[in-house]
Each structure stands twice: as C-alpha cells, then as structure tokens.
Amino acid sequence: MLPRFIFCLGITFSVCALSAAEWPDVADLPERTEFPPALEMFDGTSVTTIKEWEENRKPELKELFQQYMYGYMPAAPAEINFEVQPEFSLLEGKARGFEVIINYAVDKGGETLPPLNLLVILPTNSDKPVPLFLGMNFCGNHTLLPNKEISLTNNWVYDSCGGVDHQAVEGSRGSQFNDWGIDTIINRGYGFAAFHSADLAPDVDDFSNGVHPYFFKEGQTSPDPHDWGTLAAWAWGAHRAVDYLVTHPQVRKEQIAIIGHSRLGKTALLAAAFDDRIALSIPHQAGCGGTAPNRESVGESVAIINRAFPHWFNNTFPLFSDDVNRLPFDQHELITLMAPRPVLVSNAVEDKWADPDGQFRMLQLAAPVYDLYQVEGLLDQQQPELGRLSNGRLGYYIRSGNHSMTRGDWLVFLDYADKYFGKQPAMNMD
C-alpha cells in the first residue's frame, strides 16, 4: 500500500497536506467488540487536550474514515467559477431566488467537470446577512417549488420522484414542497440553498457518470479500494456549494447549516465533519453509515448496507461486513469531528431500520470530546421522550411517525438553529 494524504480545504482553495502512516490491511486490524474511545489514538495513546485532539486525533480520524469507509475525497478543485443566473421572485415576493452554475476543473486548464446547479433563496426584506440552510435533495431543485424559473434537472432522478426512466418531467415541479417547507424557513428569517445530489453522482453503482471518472487514473475504469464512494462525492459537492455561499454578501458565512435526509443525512454529517466552514449539521434519520452504530445489528447493518448500496462507500468497507469489530472507529467518532460545533440527530419512532436508540448512544459516546472543549454537549443522559428537543450541541430529537421529512420537522430544525445562530426577525409572510 502507498501512504495516503488528507487535505485541508480553505476558502481560497489552498491545500495543506497531512502525511499519514500506512494503515494495516483489514485482516490485520485488531478486533474490538466495545466501541473505540474517541479520545484514544489508534496506537492507544490517550488524548487529554484540545491541542492533541486538533493536531493528532482529529486528523487521524479523518484519515481512518477515508481509508476504511468513505474513500479519499479530492482536494478543492484547481479552478472554480460561479455563473450567477438572473434573479426571480418567489413566495409572493417574500423571497428572491437565483441559480448558480458552479463549474470546476481538477487541474488548471483541465477538463471541466459536470456542473453543480445551486439554487439560492433569500428573504427579500432583510437588509443584513442571514444564516442559511444548505439542503441536498434526491429529486432535483425543481421539485422544491413549482416555479418554472427553476431549471428542470437533466441528471438522473429516482423514478419515485415522479421521473420517467430516471429522467425528470414537468409534472414533478413542486412535488417535494411540503418536505422542505421553504416558506417556513424564509418566514423564520433564514436563507436556503439546495442542490441535486445527482449533479455529483447518480445513485447507481457503475461509476460511469458524474464526477468519479474525472478522477480516475489513465486506464482506470472503476474505483480502487480506497477511492471515494458516492456519499463522499455528494459531500464534496456540498463543499463546492459552500465555496460559493461564503462569498455572497447576504449570507452570514459563519452561520451555514447543512441538512439532509436518509442517505443524504449521512452525507450532511460527512460533509460537515470534513469542512469547518459548516457551522451546524442536521443528519435527519441518517441511520447506518451515518449516525447509527456499526457494531450493532439493529435495523440496517453494515452487511446489509454493503450488499444493497456498495457504491456509497469505498471498496474496502465491504470487507467489514462480516467483521465489524475490526473497524478502528465507530460512527460516534464521525460525530466528534463536528466538535465543538452543534449537530442535531433527529429520528422517528417507527423508523427502526435507522436504529434511533443506537443513534442516541453514539451521541453519548461523542460527549467526551465536547467536554474537552468545555462546551454544553449532551444535555440529556437518557434518550428524551417523543416530541421533546434535546438542544445541546449534541442534539437529539425523536417524533412519532416514520421515515420522512415534514414541515413539523422543520419547526424543530429552526428552533435548534435559533439557539446557536440567534433567533431571526420573522418575515411576516402569513
């Protein structure tokens, strides 16, 4: 094996490489039935200070997650430009929207990757920068609102989104409106931005489309064992969206939150864990591969997810399907990469597949890192009752119902963001 490197992404796209030791093959990793302590290095050394965490353990965890699970994300592109499209009125004039076509190339003067189409929606009557939610969607930006000014995606969509043969149709405009509640978001004084995950990669396992082939070596047609999977590609796309958002004068760049549901909930946590510019993350019903433990078999297991969705991860992660105790981490340690930033893990009681109880245990195990920062981490030592938001920096919420995202969820998400971003002036849209 060759040594691998991880990269620090900066607003100016500078690259700071952290060399990493060679890691053992999966079969040579020690078995560990208990959850690994977050404040313990791979070699067993204890981490006792913020300096040791930030300079040693945090980079090590990023390396481990990329090596054995998600694959290595590329650095920021060498070239990136933003084509801002004309504005249009939304929500009866209470908001203004515009699209930003983000074009980028791996190398200066090199081939341009498929563009990312970012939809940005901002309150009309705010004269100050506003905090903003960045959301990743399954079905295309056109499904969030019915307005024809929003481009109909040309990329792959799930047929369950109202598509035909995985292509979007006009009849699907606005079909996800109640999932996102953008009118409520604007009314609460927040901005909103969104992109379609398939702008980066379709949710299929052949890696022939999207951004992946642009990073293959000459003659390569499929990912190597530690190359990035689809979740990492979607997270990398979120970083490119943030590249634009931090430049906009009406976006409060230090108050950008990211949210995703289900597989995009996994992505929301991964993206924020690897980009400190994201101030808050809400991985909603993220389950296995996101906020649920790998070392438990409640609901979806590592073996099941690797059989069903092997492309979400690198080609090394399936080697743990029947040997999860060799994983040198568990998902509480992905959560710790957020520290000391807030993260809200939200669930539904009927969504047993996502293991809501196990997700709360992951927060409990992440708490020592927040304690290291001497900030308010997990407020409830026992899982809170249905419908009550536990709003520490390690936040938790569970409601009645099933695997879905609703307007009621958004009221909770906004209440949580208000605590850390400050309550925003209402836009009085009613």
Coordinates of N, CA and C in Angstrom, one line a residue, residues 92-197:
E92 N -44.6 34.8 -3.4 CA -45.4 36.1 -3.4 C -44.6 37.3 -3.1
G93 N -43.3 37.3 -3.5 CA -42.5 38.4 -3.3 C -41.7 38.4 -2.0
K94 N -42.0 37.5 -1.2 CA -41.3 37.4 0.1 C -39.8 36.9 0.0
A95 N -39.5 36.3 -1.1 CA -38.2 35.8 -1.3 C -37.7 36.0 -2.7
R96 N -36.4 36.0 -2.9 CA -35.9 36.1 -4.2 C -35.0 34.9 -4.4
G97 N -35.1 34.3 -5.6 CA -34.3 33.1 -5.9 C -33.4 33.4 -7.1
F98 N -32.3 32.6 -7.2 CA -31.5 32.6 -8.4 C -30.7 31.3 -8.4
E99 N -30.2 30.9 -9.5 CA -29.4 29.7 -9.7 C -28.0 30.1 -9.9
V100 N -27.1 29.3 -9.4 CA -25.6 29.5 -9.6 C -25.1 28.2 -10.2
I101 N -24.6 28.3 -11.5 CA -24.0 27.2 -12.1 C -22.5 27.2 -11.7
I102 N -22.1 26.1 -10.9 CA -20.8 26.0 -10.4 C -20.0 25.1 -11.4
N103 N -19.0 25.7 -12.0 CA -18.1 24.9 -12.9 C -16.7 24.8 -12.3
Y104 N -16.1 23.7 -12.5 CA -14.8 23.5 -11.9 C -14.0 22.5 -12.6
A105 N -12.7 22.5 -12.5 CA -11.8 21.6 -13.1 C -10.8 21.1 -12.1
V106 N -10.3 19.9 -12.2 CA -9.4 19.3 -11.3 C -8.1 20.0 -11.4
D107 N -7.6 20.2 -12.6 CA -6.3 20.9 -12.9 C -6.6 22.2 -13.6
K108 N -5.7 23.2 -13.4 CA -5.8 24.4 -14.2 C -5.7 24.2 -15.7
G109 N -6.7 24.7 -16.4 CA -6.8 24.5 -17.8 C -7.2 23.1 -18.2
G110 N -7.6 22.3 -17.2 CA -8.0 20.9 -17.5 C -9.5 20.8 -17.8
E111 N -9.9 19.6 -18.0 CA -11.3 19.3 -18.4 C -12.3 19.7 -17.3
T112 N -13.3 20.4 -17.7 CA -14.4 20.8 -16.8 C -15.3 19.7 -16.4
L113 N -15.5 19.6 -15.1 CA -16.4 18.5 -14.5 C -17.8 18.9 -14.8
P114 N -18.7 17.9 -14.7 CA -20.2 18.2 -14.8 C -20.5 19.3 -13.8
P115 N -21.3 20.3 -14.2 CA -21.6 21.5 -13.3 C -22.5 21.1 -12.2
L116 N -22.4 21.9 -11.1 CA -23.4 21.8 -10.0 C -24.3 23.0 -10.1
N117 N -25.6 22.7 -10.1 CA -26.6 23.8 -10.1 C -27.1 24.0 -8.7
L118 N -26.7 25.2 -8.2 CA -27.1 25.5 -6.8 C -28.3 26.5 -6.9
L119 N -29.3 26.2 -6.2 CA -30.5 27.1 -6.1 C -30.3 27.8 -4.8
V120 N -30.4 29.2 -4.8 CA -30.3 30.0 -3.6 C -31.5 30.8 -3.5
I121 N -32.1 30.8 -2.2 CA -33.3 31.6 -1.9 C -33.1 32.4 -0.7
L122 N -33.3 33.7 -0.8 CA -33.0 34.6 0.3 C -34.2 35.5 0.6
P123 N -34.4 35.9 1.8 CA -35.5 36.8 2.2 C -35.4 38.1 1.4
T124 N -36.5 38.6 0.9 CA -36.5 39.9 0.2 C -36.2 41.1 1.1
N125 N -36.9 41.1 2.3 CA -36.9 42.3 3.0 C -35.8 42.4 4.2
S126 N -34.8 41.6 4.0 CA -33.7 41.6 5.0 C -32.6 42.5 4.5
D127 N -32.2 43.5 5.2 CA -31.1 44.3 4.8 C -29.7 43.9 5.4
K128 N -29.7 42.8 6.1 CA -28.5 42.3 6.7 C -28.3 40.8 6.3
P129 N -27.0 40.4 6.4 CA -26.8 39.0 6.1 C -27.6 38.0 7.0
V130 N -28.0 36.9 6.4 CA -28.9 36.0 7.1 C -28.2 34.6 7.2
P131 N -28.4 33.9 8.3 CA -28.0 32.5 8.3 C -28.7 31.7 7.3
L132 N -28.1 30.5 6.9 CA -28.7 29.8 5.8 C -28.6 28.3 6.0
F133 N -29.6 27.6 5.5 CA -29.6 26.1 5.5 C -29.2 25.7 4.1
L134 N -28.2 24.8 4.0 CA -27.9 24.2 2.7 C -28.5 22.8 2.7
G135 N -29.4 22.5 1.8 CA -30.0 21.2 1.7 C -29.6 20.4 0.5
M136 N -29.5 19.1 0.6 CA -29.2 18.3 -0.6 C -30.5 17.5 -0.8
N137 N -30.9 17.4 -2.1 CA -32.2 16.8 -2.4 C -32.0 15.6 -3.4
F138 N -32.9 14.7 -3.3 CA -32.9 13.5 -4.2 C -33.4 13.7 -5.6
C139 N -34.4 14.6 -5.7 CA -35.3 14.7 -6.9 C -35.0 15.8 -7.8
G140 N -34.2 16.7 -7.5 CA -33.9 17.9 -8.4 C -34.5 19.1 -7.7
N141 N -33.8 20.3 -7.9 CA -34.3 21.5 -7.3 C -35.7 21.9 -7.8
H142 N -36.1 21.5 -8.9 CA -37.4 21.9 -9.4 C -38.5 21.3 -8.6
T143 N -38.2 20.2 -7.8 CA -39.3 19.6 -7.0 C -39.5 20.4 -5.7
L144 N -38.6 21.3 -5.4 CA -38.8 22.0 -4.1 C -39.8 23.1 -4.1
L145 N -40.0 23.7 -5.3 CA -41.0 24.8 -5.5 C -41.6 24.6 -6.9
P146 N -42.8 25.1 -7.2 CA -43.4 24.9 -8.5 C -42.9 25.9 -9.6
N147 N -42.2 26.9 -9.2 CA -41.8 27.9 -10.1 C -41.0 27.4 -11.3
K148 N -41.5 27.8 -12.5 CA -40.8 27.4 -13.8 C -39.4 28.0 -14.0
E149 N -39.1 29.1 -13.2 CA -37.8 29.7 -13.4 C -36.7 28.7 -12.9
I150 N -37.1 27.8 -12.0 CA -36.1 26.8 -11.5 C -35.9 25.7 -12.6
S151 N -34.6 25.5 -12.9 CA -34.3 24.6 -14.0 C -34.7 23.2 -13.7
L152 N -35.3 22.5 -14.7 CA -35.6 21.1 -14.6 C -34.3 20.3 -14.7
T153 N -34.0 19.5 -13.8 CA -32.7 18.8 -13.9 C -32.6 17.9 -15.1
N154 N -31.4 17.8 -15.7 CA -31.2 16.9 -16.8 C -30.5 15.6 -16.3
N155 N -30.2 15.6 -15.0 CA -29.5 14.5 -14.4 C -30.4 13.4 -13.9
W156 N -29.9 12.3 -13.6 CA -30.6 11.1 -13.1 C -31.5 11.4 -11.9
V157 N -32.7 10.9 -11.9 CA -33.6 11.0 -10.7 C -34.2 9.7 -10.4
Y158 N -34.6 9.5 -9.2 CA -35.3 8.3 -8.8 C -36.7 8.3 -9.5
D159 N -37.1 7.2 -10.0 CA -38.5 7.2 -10.6 C -39.5 7.5 -9.5
S160 N -39.2 7.2 -8.2 CA -40.2 7.6 -7.1 C -40.3 9.1 -7.0
C161 N -39.5 9.9 -7.6 CA -39.6 11.3 -7.6 C -40.5 11.9 -8.6
G162 N -41.2 11.0 -9.3 CA -42.1 11.4 -10.4 C -41.4 11.4 -11.7
G163 N -40.2 10.8 -11.8 CA -39.5 10.8 -13.0 C -39.9 9.6 -13.9
V164 N -39.5 9.6 -15.1 CA -39.8 8.6 -16.1 C -38.5 8.1 -16.6
D165 N -38.2 6.8 -16.4 CA -36.9 6.2 -16.8 C -35.8 7.0 -16.3
H166 N -35.9 7.5 -15.1 CA -34.9 8.2 -14.3 C -34.6 9.6 -14.9
Q167 N -35.6 10.1 -15.6 CA -35.5 11.5 -16.1 C -36.6 12.3 -15.6
A168 N -36.3 13.6 -15.2 CA -37.3 14.4 -14.6 C -38.4 14.9 -15.6
V169 N -39.6 15.1 -15.2 CA -40.7 15.6 -16.0 C -41.3 16.8 -15.4
E170 N -41.9 17.6 -16.2 CA -42.5 18.9 -15.8 C -43.5 18.7 -14.6
G171 N -44.2 17.5 -14.7 CA -45.3 17.3 -13.7 C -44.7 17.1 -12.3
S172 N -43.4 17.0 -12.1 CA -42.9 16.8 -10.8 C -42.5 18.1 -10.1
R173 N -42.7 19.2 -10.8 CA -42.4 20.5 -10.2 C -43.2 20.7 -8.9
G174 N -42.4 21.1 -7.8 CA -43.1 21.4 -6.6 C -43.5 20.2 -5.8
S175 N -43.2 19.0 -6.2 CA -43.7 17.8 -5.6 C -43.1 17.5 -4.2
Q176 N -42.0 18.1 -3.9 CA -41.3 18.0 -2.6 C -41.6 19.2 -1.7
F177 N -42.5 20.1 -2.1 CA -42.7 21.4 -1.4 C -42.9 21.2 0.1
N178 N -43.7 20.2 0.5 CA -44.1 20.0 1.9 C -42.9 19.3 2.7
D179 N -42.0 18.7 2.0 CA -40.9 18.1 2.6 C -39.9 19.1 3.1
W180 N -39.8 20.2 2.4 CA -38.8 21.2 2.7 C -39.3 22.5 3.4
G181 N -40.6 22.8 3.2 CA -41.1 24.0 3.9 C -40.3 25.2 3.8
I182 N -40.0 25.6 2.5 CA -39.1 26.7 2.3 C -39.8 28.0 2.7
D183 N -41.1 28.1 2.6 CA -41.8 29.3 3.1 C -41.6 29.5 4.6
T184 N -41.6 28.4 5.3 CA -41.4 28.5 6.8 C -40.0 28.9 7.1
I185 N -39.0 28.4 6.3 CA -37.6 28.8 6.5 C -37.4 30.3 6.3
I186 N -38.0 30.8 5.2 CA -37.9 32.2 4.9 C -38.6 33.0 5.9
N187 N -39.8 32.6 6.3 CA -40.5 33.3 7.3 C -39.8 33.4 8.7
R188 N -39.0 32.5 9.0 CA -38.2 32.5 10.2 C -36.9 33.3 10.1
G189 N -36.7 33.9 8.9 CA -35.5 34.8 8.7 C -34.3 34.1 8.2
Y190 N -34.4 32.9 7.7 CA -33.2 32.2 7.2 C -33.2 32.2 5.7
G191 N -32.0 32.1 5.1 CA -31.9 31.8 3.7 C -31.8 30.3 3.5
F192 N -31.9 29.9 2.2 CA -31.9 28.4 1.9 C -31.2 28.3 0.6
A193 N -30.5 27.2 0.5 CA -29.8 26.8 -0.8 C -29.9 25.3 -0.9
A194 N -29.9 24.9 -2.2 CA -30.1 23.4 -2.4 C -29.4 23.0 -3.7
F195 N -29.0 21.7 -3.7 CA -28.5 21.2 -5.0 C -29.0 19.7 -5.0
H196 N -29.0 19.2 -6.2 CA -29.5 17.8 -6.5 C -28.3 16.9 -6.4
S197 N -28.4 15.9 -5.6 CA -27.2 15.0 -5.4 C -26.7 14.4 -6.7

